[in-house]
mmCIF file of C-alpha atoms in Angstrom:
data_model
loop_
_atom_site.group_PDB
_atom_site.id
_atom_site.type_symbol
_atom_site.label_atom_id
_atom_site.label_comp_id
_atom_site.label_asym_id
_atom_site.label_seq_id
_atom_site.Cartn_x
_atom_site.Cartn_y
_atom_site.Cartn_z
ATOM 1 C CA UNK F 771 120.210 91.680 117.822
ATOM 2 C CA UNK F 772 117.186 88.800 117.909
ATOM 3 C CA UNK F 773 115.305 86.988 115.572
ATOM 4 C CA UNK F 774 111.940 86.454 114.753
ATOM 5 C CA UNK F 775 111.595 84.169 111.747
ATOM 6 C CA UNK F 776 108.339 85.696 110.042
ATOM 7 C CA UNK F 777 108.933 89.237 110.762
ATOM 8 C CA UNK F 778 109.796 90.145 107.100
ATOM 9 C CA UNK F 779 106.071 89.417 106.719
ATOM 10 C CA UNK F 780 104.712 91.767 109.654
ATOM 11 C CA UNK F 781 105.711 95.557 108.282
ATOM 12 C CA UNK F 782 104.781 97.394 111.784
ATOM 13 C CA UNK F 783 103.747 101.271 109.657
ATOM 14 C CA UNK F 784 100.774 102.701 109.273
ATOM 15 C CA UNK F 785 99.420 102.221 105.745
ATOM 16 C CA UNK F 786 96.494 104.383 105.968
ATOM 17 C CA UNK F 787 97.614 107.399 107.363
ATOM 18 C CA UNK F 788 100.511 107.386 105.480
ATOM 19 C CA UNK F 789 98.435 106.630 101.875
ATOM 20 C CA UNK F 790 96.563 109.938 104.077
ATOM 21 C CA UNK F 791 100.257 111.873 104.255
ATOM 22 C CA UNK F 792 99.974 110.884 100.268
ATOM 23 C CA UNK F 793 102.669 108.622 100.535
ATOM 24 C CA UNK F 794 101.969 105.864 97.733
ATOM 25 C CA UNK F 795 102.400 102.481 99.478
ATOM 26 C CA UNK F 796 101.781 100.436 95.993
ATOM 27 C CA UNK F 797 103.995 97.590 95.792
ATOM 28 C CA UNK F 798 105.893 98.401 98.609
ATOM 29 C CA UNK F 799 107.340 96.882 101.729
ATOM 30 C CA UNK F 800 108.412 98.873 103.887
ATOM 31 C CA UNK F 801 108.836 102.818 104.764
ATOM 32 C CA UNK F 802 111.617 104.352 105.707
ATOM 33 C CA UNK F 803 111.423 108.212 106.876
ATOM 34 C CA UNK F 804 115.171 110.058 106.968
ATOM 35 C CA UNK F 805 115.545 112.779 109.100
ATOM 36 C CA UNK F 806 118.218 115.281 110.856
ATOM 37 C CA UNK F 807 119.611 118.644 111.702
ATOM 38 C CA UNK F 808 119.654 120.878 108.642
ATOM 39 C CA UNK F 809 122.957 120.481 106.937
ATOM 40 C CA UNK F 810 123.887 117.062 108.106
ATOM 41 C CA UNK F 811 124.339 115.400 105.012
ATOM 42 C CA UNK F 812 121.186 114.108 104.745
ATOM 43 C CA UNK F 813 120.216 114.797 101.083
ATOM 44 C CA UNK F 814 122.969 113.372 100.091
ATOM 45 C CA UNK F 815 122.338 110.337 102.036
ATOM 46 C CA UNK F 816 118.677 110.406 100.151
ATOM 47 C CA UNK F 817 120.361 110.800 96.733
ATOM 48 C CA UNK F 818 123.100 107.351 97.533
ATOM 49 C CA UNK F 819 119.736 105.078 98.999
ATOM 50 C CA UNK F 820 117.666 106.006 95.882
ATOM 51 C CA UNK F 821 119.703 107.212 93.181
ATOM 52 C CA UNK F 822 116.794 108.506 90.402
ATOM 53 C CA UNK F 823 113.501 106.665 91.855
ATOM 54 C CA UNK F 824 112.835 109.829 93.069
ATOM 55 C CA UNK F 825 110.572 112.788 93.126
ATOM 56 C CA UNK F 826 109.505 115.550 94.996
ATOM 57 C CA UNK F 827 106.219 117.805 95.933
ATOM 58 C CA UNK F 828 104.657 119.239 98.638
ATOM 59 C CA UNK F 829 102.886 117.513 101.890
ATOM 60 C CA UNK F 830 98.905 117.803 101.935
ATOM 61 C CA UNK F 831 97.172 121.568 102.772
ATOM 62 C CA UNK F 832 101.593 122.368 103.960
ATOM 63 C CA UNK F 833 104.281 124.451 102.238
ATOM 64 C CA UNK F 834 106.587 122.169 103.146
ATOM 65 C CA UNK F 835 108.483 121.068 100.547
ATOM 66 C CA UNK F 836 108.378 116.903 100.336
ATOM 67 C CA UNK F 837 110.480 114.214 98.294
ATOM 68 C CA UNK F 838 110.204 110.758 98.151
ATOM 69 C CA UNK F 839 112.282 107.519 96.119
ATOM 70 C CA UNK F 840 112.502 103.671 96.710
ATOM 71 C CA UNK F 841 115.578 100.637 96.683
ATOM 72 C CA UNK F 842 115.134 97.476 96.458
ATOM 73 C CA UNK F 843 117.184 95.429 98.777
ATOM 74 C CA UNK F 844 117.276 91.139 99.144
ATOM 75 C CA UNK F 845 113.879 91.200 97.492
ATOM 76 C CA UNK F 846 112.021 93.470 99.039
ATOM 77 C CA UNK F 847 110.684 96.953 97.990
ATOM 78 C CA UNK F 848 111.861 99.929 99.917
ATOM 79 C CA UNK F 849 110.021 103.479 99.994
ATOM 80 C CA UNK F 850 112.124 106.044 102.085
ATOM 81 C CA UNK F 851 110.900 109.945 102.542
ATOM 82 C CA UNK F 852 113.286 111.972 103.297
ATOM 83 C CA UNK F 853 111.492 114.095 105.787
ATOM 84 C CA UNK F 854 111.860 118.220 106.643
ATOM 85 C CA UNK F 855 115.700 118.542 107.954
ATOM 86 C CA UNK F 856 114.503 119.773 111.834
ATOM 87 C CA UNK F 857 116.635 120.349 115.133
ATOM 88 C CA UNK F 858 113.592 119.174 117.251
ATOM 89 C CA UNK F 859 110.610 117.649 117.041
ATOM 90 C CA UNK F 860 108.379 120.006 119.542
ATOM 91 C CA UNK F 861 105.847 121.588 116.898
ATOM 92 C CA UNK F 862 106.647 124.940 117.345
ATOM 93 C CA UNK F 863 107.282 125.357 113.101
ATOM 94 C CA UNK F 864 105.613 123.130 110.065
ATOM 95 C CA UNK F 865 108.871 120.945 109.470
ATOM 96 C CA UNK F 866 108.848 120.262 113.079
ATOM 97 C CA UNK F 867 105.540 119.313 112.811
ATOM 98 C CA UNK F 868 105.138 117.738 109.414
ATOM 99 C CA UNK F 869 108.486 115.798 110.369
ATOM 100 C CA UNK F 870 107.348 114.808 114.179
ATOM 101 C CA UNK F 871 103.866 114.080 112.955
ATOM 102 C CA UNK F 872 104.915 111.272 110.458
ATOM 103 C CA UNK F 873 107.057 109.076 112.264
ATOM 104 C CA UNK F 874 104.107 109.535 115.075
ATOM 105 C CA UNK F 875 101.682 108.773 113.312
ATOM 106 C CA UNK F 876 102.759 106.797 110.061
ATOM 107 C CA UNK F 877 105.232 105.317 112.274
ATOM 108 C CA UNK F 878 107.068 103.922 109.686
ATOM 109 C CA UNK F 879 109.191 100.883 109.927
ATOM 110 C CA UNK F 880 112.640 102.563 110.376
ATOM 111 C CA UNK F 881 113.645 105.838 110.979
ATOM 112 C CA UNK F 882 116.963 106.898 109.822
ATOM 113 C CA UNK F 883 118.488 109.611 111.580
ATOM 114 C CA UNK F 884 121.049 110.833 109.895
ATOM 115 C CA UNK F 885 123.762 113.829 112.529
ATOM 116 C CA UNK F 886 126.846 115.150 111.814
ATOM 117 C CA UNK F 887 130.264 113.346 113.378
ATOM 118 C CA UNK F 888 131.410 116.625 113.702
ATOM 119 C CA UNK F 889 128.959 118.504 115.965
ATOM 120 C CA UNK F 890 127.619 115.405 117.626
ATOM 121 C CA UNK F 891 126.199 116.457 120.829
ATOM 122 C CA UNK F 892 124.044 119.724 119.196
ATOM 123 C CA UNK F 893 122.893 115.970 116.716
ATOM 124 C CA UNK F 894 121.915 114.702 119.936
ATOM 125 C CA UNK F 895 118.690 116.357 121.188
ATOM 126 C CA UNK F 896 116.812 115.289 117.758
ATOM 127 C CA UNK F 897 118.117 111.549 117.990
ATOM 128 C CA UNK F 898 116.925 112.034 122.040
ATOM 129 C CA UNK F 899 113.553 112.836 120.809
ATOM 130 C CA UNK F 900 112.828 110.733 117.803
ATOM 131 C CA UNK F 901 113.797 107.376 120.278
ATOM 132 C CA UNK F 902 110.805 108.727 122.394
ATOM 133 C CA UNK F 903 108.897 108.014 119.454
ATOM 134 C CA UNK F 904 109.343 104.945 117.926
ATOM 135 C CA UNK F 905 111.894 102.206 118.474
ATOM 136 C CA UNK F 906 113.080 101.314 115.388
ATOM 137 C CA UNK F 907 115.293 104.098 114.602
ATOM 138 C CA UNK F 908 119.548 104.122 113.106
ATOM 139 C CA UNK F 909 122.011 106.549 114.037
ATOM 140 C CA UNK F 910 123.677 107.436 110.586
ATOM 141 C CA UNK F 911 126.752 108.747 111.787
ATOM 142 C CA UNK F 912 127.573 111.284 108.890
ATOM 143 C CA UNK F 913 130.746 113.091 107.458
ATOM 144 C CA UNK F 914 132.814 110.691 109.118
ATOM 145 C CA UNK F 915 135.887 112.049 106.440
ATOM 146 C CA UNK F 916 135.515 115.432 108.025
ATOM 147 C CA UNK F 917 135.252 114.111 111.475
ATOM 148 C CA UNK F 918 138.319 112.145 110.648
ATOM 149 C CA UNK F 919 140.118 115.098 108.879
ATOM 150 C CA UNK F 920 139.033 117.340 112.309
ATOM 151 C CA UNK F 921 140.981 115.176 114.561
ATOM 152 C CA UNK F 922 137.355 113.850 115.997
ATOM 153 C CA UNK F 923 136.955 110.000 117.357
ATOM 154 C CA UNK F 924 133.793 108.699 117.905
ATOM 155 C CA UNK F 925 133.238 105.117 120.042
ATOM 156 C CA UNK F 926 130.838 103.664 117.455
ATOM 157 C CA UNK F 927 130.040 100.507 119.839
ATOM 158 C CA UNK F 928 130.139 102.451 123.067
ATOM 159 C CA UNK F 929 127.484 105.068 121.079
ATOM 160 C CA UNK F 930 124.990 102.550 119.935
ATOM 161 C CA UNK F 931 125.334 100.586 123.326
ATOM 162 C CA UNK F 932 124.252 104.343 124.891
ATOM 163 C CA UNK F 933 121.682 104.923 122.409
ATOM 164 C CA UNK F 934 120.014 101.007 122.262
ATOM 165 C CA UNK F 935 119.779 101.666 118.370
ATOM 166 C CA UNK F 936 122.295 100.583 115.440
ATOM 167 C CA UNK F 937 125.473 103.300 115.063
ATOM 168 C CA UNK F 938 126.447 103.169 110.727
ATOM 169 C CA UNK F 939 129.627 105.754 110.195
ATOM 170 C CA UNK F 940 129.874 106.973 107.003
ATOM 171 C CA UNK F 941 130.739 109.509 104.334
ATOM 172 C CA UNK F 942 127.683 109.936 102.230
ATOM 173 C CA UNK F 943 130.198 112.319 99.840
ATOM 174 C CA UNK F 944 132.076 109.268 98.641
ATOM 175 C CA UNK F 945 129.551 106.375 98.868
ATOM 176 C CA UNK F 946 131.402 105.012 102.134
ATOM 177 C CA UNK F 947 129.262 103.099 104.588
ATOM 178 C CA UNK F 948 125.587 103.026 102.131
ATOM 179 C CA UNK F 949 125.761 99.464 101.835
ATOM 180 C CA UNK F 950 126.206 99.035 105.648
ATOM 181 C CA UNK F 951 123.672 101.404 105.785
ATOM 182 C CA UNK F 952 121.254 99.515 103.473
ATOM 183 C CA UNK F 953 122.122 95.968 105.174
ATOM 184 C CA UNK F 954 121.075 97.975 108.749
ATOM 185 C CA UNK F 955 117.452 99.623 107.434
ATOM 186 C CA UNK F 956 117.233 95.752 106.722
ATOM 187 C CA UNK F 957 117.993 94.261 109.357
ATOM 188 C CA UNK F 958 115.427 96.888 111.075
ATOM 189 C CA UNK F 959 112.948 96.817 109.090
ATOM 190 C CA UNK F 960 112.188 93.077 109.422
ATOM 191 C CA UNK F 961 112.875 92.540 112.979
ATOM 192 C CA UNK F 962 115.662 91.267 113.077
ATOM 193 C CA UNK F 963 117.490 93.582 114.781
ATOM 194 C CA UNK F 964 115.973 94.820 118.019
ATOM 195 C CA UNK F 965 116.738 98.082 119.477
ATOM 196 C CA UNK F 966 115.938 98.751 123.250
ATOM 197 C CA UNK F 967 116.577 103.199 122.550
ATOM 198 C CA UNK F 968 117.681 104.785 125.294
ATOM 199 C CA UNK F 969 114.604 106.724 127.086
ATOM 200 C CA UNK F 970 114.794 110.469 128.717
ATOM 201 C CA UNK F 971 112.873 109.352 132.638
ATOM 202 C CA UNK F 972 113.830 112.521 134.560
ATOM 203 C CA UNK F 973 110.694 113.844 135.177
ATOM 204 C CA UNK F 974 109.886 115.268 138.756
ATOM 205 C CA UNK F 975 107.667 113.098 141.151
ATOM 206 C CA UNK F 976 104.437 115.499 140.115
ATOM 207 C CA UNK F 977 104.764 115.099 136.600
ATOM 208 C CA UNK F 978 105.169 111.704 136.909
ATOM 209 C CA UNK F 979 101.856 111.450 138.619
ATOM 210 C CA UNK F 980 100.434 113.661 136.212
ATOM 211 C CA UNK F 981 101.309 111.995 133.311
ATOM 212 C CA UNK F 982 100.514 108.246 134.444
ATOM 213 C CA UNK F 983 96.720 109.291 135.523
ATOM 214 C CA UNK F 984 96.218 111.145 131.994
ATOM 215 C CA UNK F 985 97.882 108.096 129.932
ATOM 216 C CA UNK F 986 95.213 105.699 131.692
ATOM 217 C CA UNK F 987 92.119 107.532 130.315
ATOM 218 C CA UNK F 988 93.738 107.976 126.505
ATOM 219 C CA UNK F 989 94.193 104.122 127.447
ATOM 220 C CA UNK F 990 91.113 103.854 128.405
ATOM 221 C CA UNK F 991 89.618 105.400 125.994
ATOM 222 C CA UNK F 992 92.527 104.403 122.682
ATOM 223 C CA UNK F 993 92.954 100.768 123.809
ATOM 224 C CA UNK F 994 96.438 99.827 122.858
ATOM 225 C CA UNK F 995 97.706 103.624 121.846
ATOM 226 C CA UNK F 996 100.957 103.658 120.985
ATOM 227 C CA UNK F 997 103.525 106.848 123.259
ATOM 228 C CA UNK F 998 100.648 106.731 125.698
ATOM 229 C CA UNK F 999 103.002 108.229 127.833
ATOM 230 C CA UNK F 1000 104.503 110.385 125.460
ATOM 231 C CA UNK F 1001 101.409 111.820 124.596
ATOM 232 C CA UNK F 1002 100.293 112.766 127.751
ATOM 233 C CA UNK F 1003 103.248 114.492 128.132
ATOM 234 C CA UNK F 1004 102.677 116.437 125.283
ATOM 235 C CA UNK F 1005 98.816 117.540 125.647
ATOM 236 C CA UNK F 1006 100.437 118.787 129.535
ATOM 237 C CA UNK F 1007 102.626 120.392 127.362
ATOM 238 C CA UNK F 1008 99.834 122.151 125.561
ATOM 239 C CA UNK F 1009 101.310 120.810 122.118
ATOM 240 C CA UNK F 1010 98.134 122.075 119.937
ATOM 241 C CA UNK F 1011 98.590 119.447 117.153
ATOM 242 C CA UNK F 1012 98.318 116.682 119.893
ATOM 243 C CA UNK F 1013 95.230 118.363 120.885
ATOM 244 C CA UNK F 1014 93.701 119.278 118.060
ATOM 245 C CA UNK F 1015 94.629 115.271 116.870
ATOM 246 C CA UNK F 1016 92.286 114.000 120.311
ATOM 247 C CA UNK F 1017 89.794 116.527 119.661
ATOM 248 C CA UNK F 1018 88.866 115.524 116.227
ATOM 249 C CA UNK F 1019 89.339 111.404 116.829
ATOM 250 C CA UNK F 1020 92.546 111.279 114.490
ATOM 251 C CA UNK F 1021 94.879 110.243 117.774
ATOM 252 C CA UNK F 1022 92.748 107.046 117.587
ATOM 253 C CA UNK F 1023 93.744 105.829 114.506
ATOM 254 C CA UNK F 1024 97.020 105.187 116.165
ATOM 255 C CA UNK F 1025 95.698 102.087 118.168
ATOM 256 C CA UNK F 1026 97.683 99.380 116.156
ATOM 257 C CA UNK F 1027 96.134 96.107 114.888
ATOM 258 C CA UNK F 1028 97.670 92.893 115.429
ATOM 259 C CA UNK F 1029 99.906 93.246 112.624
ATOM 260 C CA UNK F 1030 101.598 96.235 114.272
ATOM 261 C CA UNK F 1031 104.141 96.619 116.646
ATOM 262 C CA UNK F 1032 103.738 98.204 120.222
ATOM 263 C CA UNK F 1033 105.864 100.955 121.178
#
């Protein structure tokens, strides 16, 4: 953990893309994405954080529902967006595409990943995928009361070290751990807590060369493009939504300006 004194004045979200995605950022300091597998208690976490300060609608051009709300902490205003529950970000469904594009294109200041503590292993797939595209994330280890009832023990500190991000144990139905989660959201959003997420790098030599070659071409076209290696990998794997973003020029909107942090 390290301090960046004036970082709270420099949110990393991409405001134009957030507005394009239908998010009203007026009078908001930070934006928080809430992600997770279905049935992890994500909606309960969302309700605890926002109370009655929320509204629902659809994502622009999609039939997928969207819930968003707000909360205040330490004189800062946080917009929180509840992303569709998904098992991955590989864009094989509309829900996955919406969640992935929001994190990748909107670049939230914090992505809170809600996981079921009783089924942590199956939840980690989504966690690791999210950590490939953002370095500002928190694992909300929910349903800890159920885990305890089922004699499931989790070394939270060891898990945090392995993932390189904060891990906050919660029991959202009992509102346990919520104040700790809000405090950690504040620390990650402001840069007080600097995440160093685990990223898989077990590609074959041939794939590594292809990624490097394509990544260089992407950076030549879009200097400063974040996650160029990840974007290159998705292009090589035939991700249609990324291919479309390349063709229509929206990929260039990922280029960061001087107020944004490189991922």
